[in-house]
Amino acid sequence: MSAVPPQAVVDLHTHSLRSDGRETPAEVVAAAAAAGVDVIALTDHDVYSGWAEADVAGTRLGVTVVPGVEVSCRWRGISVHLLGYLPDPTHRGLLAELEESRASRDTRLRRMVDLLAAEGYPISYEEVLQEAGPDATLGRPHVADVLVRNGVLADRSAAFETLLVPGSPFYVSHYAPDPVRATELVVAAGGVPVMAHPFASTRGRVVEESLIEEMAQAGLAGLEVDHRDHGPAEHARAERTATRLGLLRTGSSDYHGSGKPNRLAENTTRPEVLEQILERGSGTPLLGAPLGARRRA
Ligand code: AMP
Ligand code: FE
Ligand code: ZN
Ligand code: FE
């Protein structure tokens, strides 16, 4: 039995350098401790490689770490992000999907860089790899960072308004599993699937309710209702959908260090919701400090 303290501050969506965050896993955990966060989930895109470092830092700093992942999925051309908490990292089926996504992201980014370079933009694939660092899941943010460094754009956000968005001549998509299949795989791996920012229209077209219904049938546990990319109407809709389908309601920052304005714990998940997630997750143990370890002022 897990016992989440009733005052615990819980943030279940963060990124490190292992994907498109700007801090090492240890630095993310340290930032959480400094921000008064008791429990964070490390949910790098399509990769588990940050868990070990977050575990060590969490133990040292009194932060509990929920090992997680954000699985890139696609449905009818729409990008869908599925958070998976506590999956068994050795589960072959889920691992195979993550590996295929990452491999496809590499080729896709190489093509995007080639297209940009052919139009005269100062960028090379080697610079992108260097920017991302070793073993990171590559994404458009790393291309954006090189374009910023080379004086083409002001910041990452500018890239996501112009050059790197779907519809731009430089956009190339990558392999991503179907969200229902990804939900089934997270469940099969003993993990707890929660759909990230389900109605965030600033990111592009959003999915239909029918998909979320199918995902719920496949074992979806929750919706990330409280997220800064939801406008008021989208937030209300996410809340209604979660209630209608009997799904848990989570809230998270989607922290990327300096890579995004999102601040740790700007949205949080209620301790009793975390309790339910922990009860359902069986793929791998909690990491870092035991629950309730951090001394509170
Ligand atoms: P990709 O995975 O290559 O499709 O790129 C999508 C990633 O870009 C997401 O994981 C977001 O974290 C990031 N992203 C999207 N919009 C922005 C933005 N406006 N500023 C910074 N990062 C963004
Ligand atoms: Fe990201
Ligand atoms: Zn996401
Ligand atoms: Fe995210």
Coordinates of C-alpha atoms and ligand atoms in Angstrom, one line a residue:
M1 CA 0.0 0.0 0.0
S2 CA 1.2 3.4 -0.9
A3 CA 0.4 6.3 1.3
V4 CA 0.5 9.6 -0.4
P5 CA 0.5 12.4 2.3
P6 CA -2.6 14.5 2.0
Q7 CA -0.6 17.7 1.5
A8 CA 1.8 16.3 -1.0
V9 CA 2.5 18.5 -4.0
V10 CA 2.4 16.2 -7.1
D11 CA 3.5 17.1 -10.6
L12 CA 3.2 14.2 -13.0
H13 CA 4.6 15.5 -16.3
T14 CA 8.2 16.7 -16.7
H15 CA 11.0 16.4 -19.3
S16 CA 14.8 16.3 -19.1
L17 CA 17.7 16.4 -21.6
R18 CA 16.8 12.8 -22.4
S19 CA 14.2 14.3 -24.6
D20 CA 13.4 18.0 -25.2
G21 CA 13.9 19.3 -21.7
R22 CA 16.9 21.5 -21.0
E23 CA 18.1 20.0 -17.6
T24 CA 19.6 16.7 -16.7
P25 CA 17.2 14.3 -14.8
A26 CA 19.1 15.2 -11.6
E27 CA 18.6 18.9 -12.2
V28 CA 14.9 18.4 -12.8
V29 CA 14.6 16.6 -9.5
A30 CA 16.6 19.4 -7.8
A31 CA 14.4 22.0 -9.4
A32 CA 11.4 20.1 -8.0
A33 CA 12.9 20.0 -4.5
A34 CA 13.6 23.7 -4.7
A35 CA 10.0 24.4 -5.9
G36 CA 8.5 22.4 -3.0
V37 CA 7.3 19.5 -5.1
D38 CA 7.1 16.2 -3.2
V39 CA 6.4 13.9 -6.1
I40 CA 7.4 14.3 -9.8
A41 CA 6.9 12.0 -12.7
L42 CA 9.8 12.0 -15.2
T43 CA 8.0 11.6 -18.6
D44 CA 10.6 12.0 -21.3
H45 CA 9.3 11.5 -24.9
D46 CA 9.6 7.9 -26.0
V47 CA 12.5 7.0 -23.6
Y48 CA 13.1 5.6 -20.1
S49 CA 16.8 6.5 -20.0
G50 CA 16.5 9.3 -17.4
W51 CA 15.0 7.1 -14.6
A52 CA 18.2 5.9 -13.0
E53 CA 19.6 9.4 -12.6
A54 CA 16.3 10.8 -11.3
D55 CA 16.2 7.9 -8.8
V56 CA 19.6 8.8 -7.3
A57 CA 18.8 12.5 -7.1
G58 CA 15.3 11.9 -5.6
T59 CA 16.8 9.7 -2.9
R60 CA 19.3 12.4 -2.1
L61 CA 16.9 15.3 -2.2
G62 CA 13.8 13.7 -0.7
V63 CA 11.7 13.8 -3.9
T64 CA 9.7 10.8 -4.8
V65 CA 10.0 10.0 -8.6
V66 CA 7.2 8.2 -10.5
P67 CA 9.0 6.6 -13.5
G68 CA 7.1 7.5 -16.6
V69 CA 7.2 8.1 -20.3
E70 CA 5.3 10.2 -22.8
V71 CA 4.5 8.0 -25.8
S72 CA 4.2 9.9 -29.1
C73 CA 1.1 8.5 -30.9
R74 CA -0.8 9.6 -34.0
W75 CA -4.5 9.3 -34.9
R76 CA -5.8 10.4 -38.3
G77 CA -2.8 12.6 -38.7
I78 CA -3.3 14.2 -35.3
S79 CA -0.5 14.0 -32.8
V80 CA -1.6 12.4 -29.5
H81 CA 0.6 12.1 -26.4
L82 CA 0.0 9.3 -24.0
L83 CA 1.6 9.4 -20.5
G84 CA 2.5 6.0 -19.1
Y85 CA 3.3 5.8 -15.4
L86 CA 5.2 2.8 -13.8
P87 CA 5.5 0.7 -17.0
D88 CA 7.9 -2.3 -16.9
P89 CA 10.8 -0.9 -18.9
T90 CA 11.7 -4.4 -20.2
H91 CA 8.2 -5.0 -21.7
R92 CA 9.1 -6.0 -25.3
G93 CA 6.0 -4.7 -27.0
L94 CA 6.0 -1.2 -25.6
L95 CA 9.8 -1.0 -25.9
A96 CA 9.6 -1.9 -29.6
E97 CA 7.1 0.9 -30.3
L98 CA 9.3 3.4 -28.4
E99 CA 12.4 2.3 -30.3
E100 CA 10.7 2.5 -33.7
S101 CA 9.5 6.0 -32.9
R102 CA 12.9 7.1 -31.9
A103 CA 14.6 5.6 -35.0
S104 CA 12.0 7.3 -37.2
R105 CA 12.5 10.6 -35.4
D106 CA 16.2 10.4 -36.3
T107 CA 15.5 10.0 -40.1
R108 CA 12.7 12.5 -40.0
L109 CA 14.9 15.2 -38.3
R110 CA 17.7 14.5 -40.8
R111 CA 15.2 15.1 -43.7
M112 CA 13.9 18.3 -42.0
V113 CA 17.4 19.6 -41.7
D114 CA 18.2 18.8 -45.3
L115 CA 15.1 20.6 -46.5
L116 CA 16.0 23.7 -44.4
A117 CA 19.7 23.6 -45.5
A118 CA 18.6 23.3 -49.1
E119 CA 16.7 26.6 -48.7
G120 CA 19.8 28.2 -47.3
Y121 CA 19.1 28.0 -43.6
P122 CA 22.3 27.7 -41.5
I123 CA 21.8 24.2 -40.0
S124 CA 23.4 20.8 -40.1
Y125 CA 22.3 17.4 -38.7
E126 CA 25.6 17.3 -36.7
E127 CA 24.7 20.5 -35.0
V128 CA 21.2 19.1 -34.1
L129 CA 22.8 16.0 -32.6
Q130 CA 25.2 18.1 -30.6
E131 CA 22.4 20.4 -29.4
A132 CA 20.4 17.4 -28.3
G133 CA 23.2 15.6 -26.5
P134 CA 23.9 11.9 -26.3
D135 CA 21.0 9.4 -26.4
A136 CA 18.2 12.1 -26.4
T137 CA 14.9 11.5 -28.1
L138 CA 15.3 13.9 -31.0
G139 CA 12.5 16.4 -31.7
R140 CA 11.7 19.6 -33.5
P141 CA 12.8 21.6 -30.4
H142 CA 16.4 20.6 -31.0
V143 CA 16.1 21.9 -34.6
A144 CA 14.6 25.1 -33.2
D145 CA 17.5 25.4 -30.7
V146 CA 20.1 25.3 -33.5
L147 CA 18.1 27.9 -35.6
V148 CA 18.0 30.1 -32.5
R149 CA 21.7 29.7 -31.9
N150 CA 22.5 30.5 -35.5
G151 CA 20.4 33.7 -35.3
V152 CA 17.5 32.6 -37.5
L153 CA 14.8 32.7 -34.8
A154 CA 14.2 34.4 -31.5
D155 CA 13.3 31.3 -29.5
R156 CA 11.7 27.8 -29.6
S157 CA 8.2 29.2 -29.6
A158 CA 8.9 31.2 -32.8
A159 CA 9.9 28.0 -34.5
F160 CA 6.6 26.4 -33.5
E161 CA 4.7 29.3 -35.1
T162 CA 6.5 29.2 -38.4
L163 CA 9.2 27.0 -39.8
L164 CA 8.6 23.7 -37.9
V165 CA 4.8 23.4 -37.8
P166 CA 2.8 20.8 -39.8
G167 CA 2.0 22.5 -43.1
S168 CA 5.4 24.2 -43.4
P169 CA 7.4 22.9 -46.3
F170 CA 10.1 21.8 -43.9
Y171 CA 7.8 19.7 -41.7
V172 CA 8.2 15.9 -41.9
S173 CA 6.3 13.6 -39.7
H174 CA 7.6 10.5 -38.0
Y175 CA 6.3 7.0 -37.1
A176 CA 4.1 6.9 -34.1
P177 CA 1.8 4.2 -32.9
D178 CA -2.0 4.3 -32.8
P179 CA -3.1 5.7 -29.4
V180 CA -5.4 2.7 -28.7
R181 CA -2.6 0.2 -29.3
A182 CA -0.2 2.4 -27.2
T183 CA -2.8 2.4 -24.4
E184 CA -3.1 -1.4 -24.5
L185 CA 0.7 -1.7 -24.5
V186 CA 1.1 0.5 -21.5
V187 CA -1.5 -1.5 -19.6
A188 CA 0.2 -4.8 -20.8
A189 CA 3.5 -3.4 -19.4
G190 CA 1.8 -2.9 -16.0
G191 CA 1.7 0.8 -16.5
V192 CA -1.0 3.4 -16.0
P193 CA -2.0 5.3 -19.2
V194 CA -3.1 8.9 -19.0
M195 CA -3.8 11.0 -22.1
A196 CA -1.7 14.2 -22.0
H197 CA -3.3 17.6 -22.8
P198 CA -6.2 16.0 -24.7
F199 CA -7.8 19.1 -26.1
A200 CA -4.9 21.5 -26.5
S201 CA -5.8 23.1 -29.8
T202 CA -2.8 25.4 -29.9
R203 CA -0.8 22.3 -30.8
G204 CA -3.0 21.6 -33.8
R205 CA -6.2 19.7 -34.5
V206 CA -7.5 17.7 -31.6
V207 CA -9.0 14.2 -31.5
E208 CA -12.6 13.3 -31.4
E209 CA -14.3 12.0 -28.3
S210 CA -14.8 8.6 -30.0
L211 CA -11.0 8.0 -29.8
I212 CA -11.0 8.8 -26.1
E213 CA -13.9 6.4 -25.7
E214 CA -11.9 3.6 -27.4
M215 CA -8.9 4.4 -25.4
A216 CA -11.0 4.2 -22.2
Q217 CA -12.2 0.8 -23.3
A218 CA -8.5 -0.2 -23.8
G219 CA -7.7 0.7 -20.3
L220 CA -7.0 4.5 -20.3
A221 CA -6.9 5.5 -16.6
G222 CA -7.1 9.3 -16.8
L223 CA -7.0 12.6 -18.7
E224 CA -4.6 15.4 -18.0
V225 CA -7.3 18.0 -17.5
D226 CA -5.2 20.7 -15.8
H227 CA -2.6 21.8 -18.3
R228 CA -1.6 25.2 -19.5
D229 CA -2.2 24.4 -23.1
H230 CA -6.0 24.1 -22.4
G231 CA -8.0 27.3 -22.8
P232 CA -11.1 27.7 -20.6
A233 CA -13.4 25.9 -23.0
E234 CA -11.0 23.1 -23.6
H235 CA -10.4 22.7 -19.9
A236 CA -14.1 22.4 -19.2
R237 CA -14.5 19.9 -22.0
A238 CA -11.6 17.8 -20.7
E239 CA -13.3 17.9 -17.2
R240 CA -16.6 16.8 -18.7
T241 CA -15.1 14.0 -20.7
A242 CA -13.2 12.7 -17.8
T243 CA -16.3 12.7 -15.6
R244 CA -18.4 11.1 -18.4
L245 CA -16.0 8.3 -19.0
G246 CA -15.1 7.7 -15.3
L247 CA -11.5 8.7 -15.9
L248 CA -9.1 10.1 -13.3
R249 CA -8.3 13.9 -13.6
T250 CA -4.6 14.8 -13.4
G251 CA -2.9 18.1 -13.6
S252 CA 0.8 18.8 -14.5
S253 CA 3.3 21.4 -15.6
D254 CA 4.9 19.7 -18.6
Y255 CA 8.1 21.2 -17.4
H256 CA 10.9 21.5 -20.0
G257 CA 13.4 23.6 -18.0
S258 CA 14.2 26.8 -20.0
G259 CA 12.8 25.1 -23.1
K260 CA 9.3 26.2 -22.3
P261 CA 7.7 28.8 -20.0
N262 CA 5.9 26.0 -18.0
R263 CA 6.9 26.1 -14.4
L264 CA 7.0 23.1 -12.0
A265 CA 3.8 22.6 -10.1
E266 CA 1.9 25.3 -12.0
N267 CA -0.7 22.6 -12.3
T268 CA -0.8 19.6 -9.9
T269 CA -2.5 16.3 -9.3
R270 CA -4.5 15.7 -6.2
P271 CA -2.8 13.2 -3.8
E272 CA -5.8 10.9 -3.8
V273 CA -5.6 10.7 -7.6
L274 CA -1.9 9.8 -7.4
E275 CA -2.9 7.1 -4.8
Q276 CA -5.1 5.5 -7.4
I277 CA -2.4 5.7 -10.1
L278 CA 0.0 3.9 -7.7
E279 CA -2.6 1.3 -6.9
R280 CA -3.0 0.5 -10.6
G281 CA 0.6 0.6 -11.6
S282 CA 2.5 -2.7 -11.2
G283 CA 5.2 -2.6 -13.9
T284 CA 8.1 -1.1 -11.9
P285 CA 8.6 0.4 -8.4
L286 CA 8.5 4.0 -7.4
L287 CA 11.9 5.7 -7.4
G288 CA 13.7 8.3 -5.4
A289 CA 12.7 9.0 -1.8
P290 CA 9.8 7.1 -0.2
L291 CA 6.5 8.9 -0.1
G292 CA 6.3 11.4 2.7
A293 CA 10.1 11.7 3.0
R294 CA 10.5 15.3 2.3
R295 CA 10.4 17.4 5.4
R296 CA 7.8 20.1 5.1
A297 CA 8.2 23.6 6.5
Ligands
AMP1 P1 8.1 16.7 -32.1 O1 8.2 15.7 -31.0 O2 9.4 16.7 -32.9 O3 6.9 16.5 -33.0 O4 8.0 18.1 -31.4 C1 7.0 18.3 -30.5 C2 7.6 18.8 -29.2 O5 7.9 20.2 -29.3 C3 6.7 18.6 -28.0 O6 7.2 17.6 -27.2 C4 6.7 19.9 -27.3 O7 7.3 19.8 -26.0 C5 7.6 20.8 -28.1 N1 6.9 22.1 -28.4 C6 5.8 22.3 -29.0 N2 5.4 23.6 -29.1 C7 6.4 24.3 -28.5 C8 6.7 25.6 -28.2 N3 5.8 26.6 -28.6 N4 7.8 26.0 -27.6 C9 8.7 25.0 -27.2 N5 8.5 23.7 -27.4 C10 7.4 23.3 -28.0
FE2 FE 8.2 18.1 -25.3
ZN3 ZN 3.0 16.2 -24.6
FE4 FE 5.2 16.6 -22.3

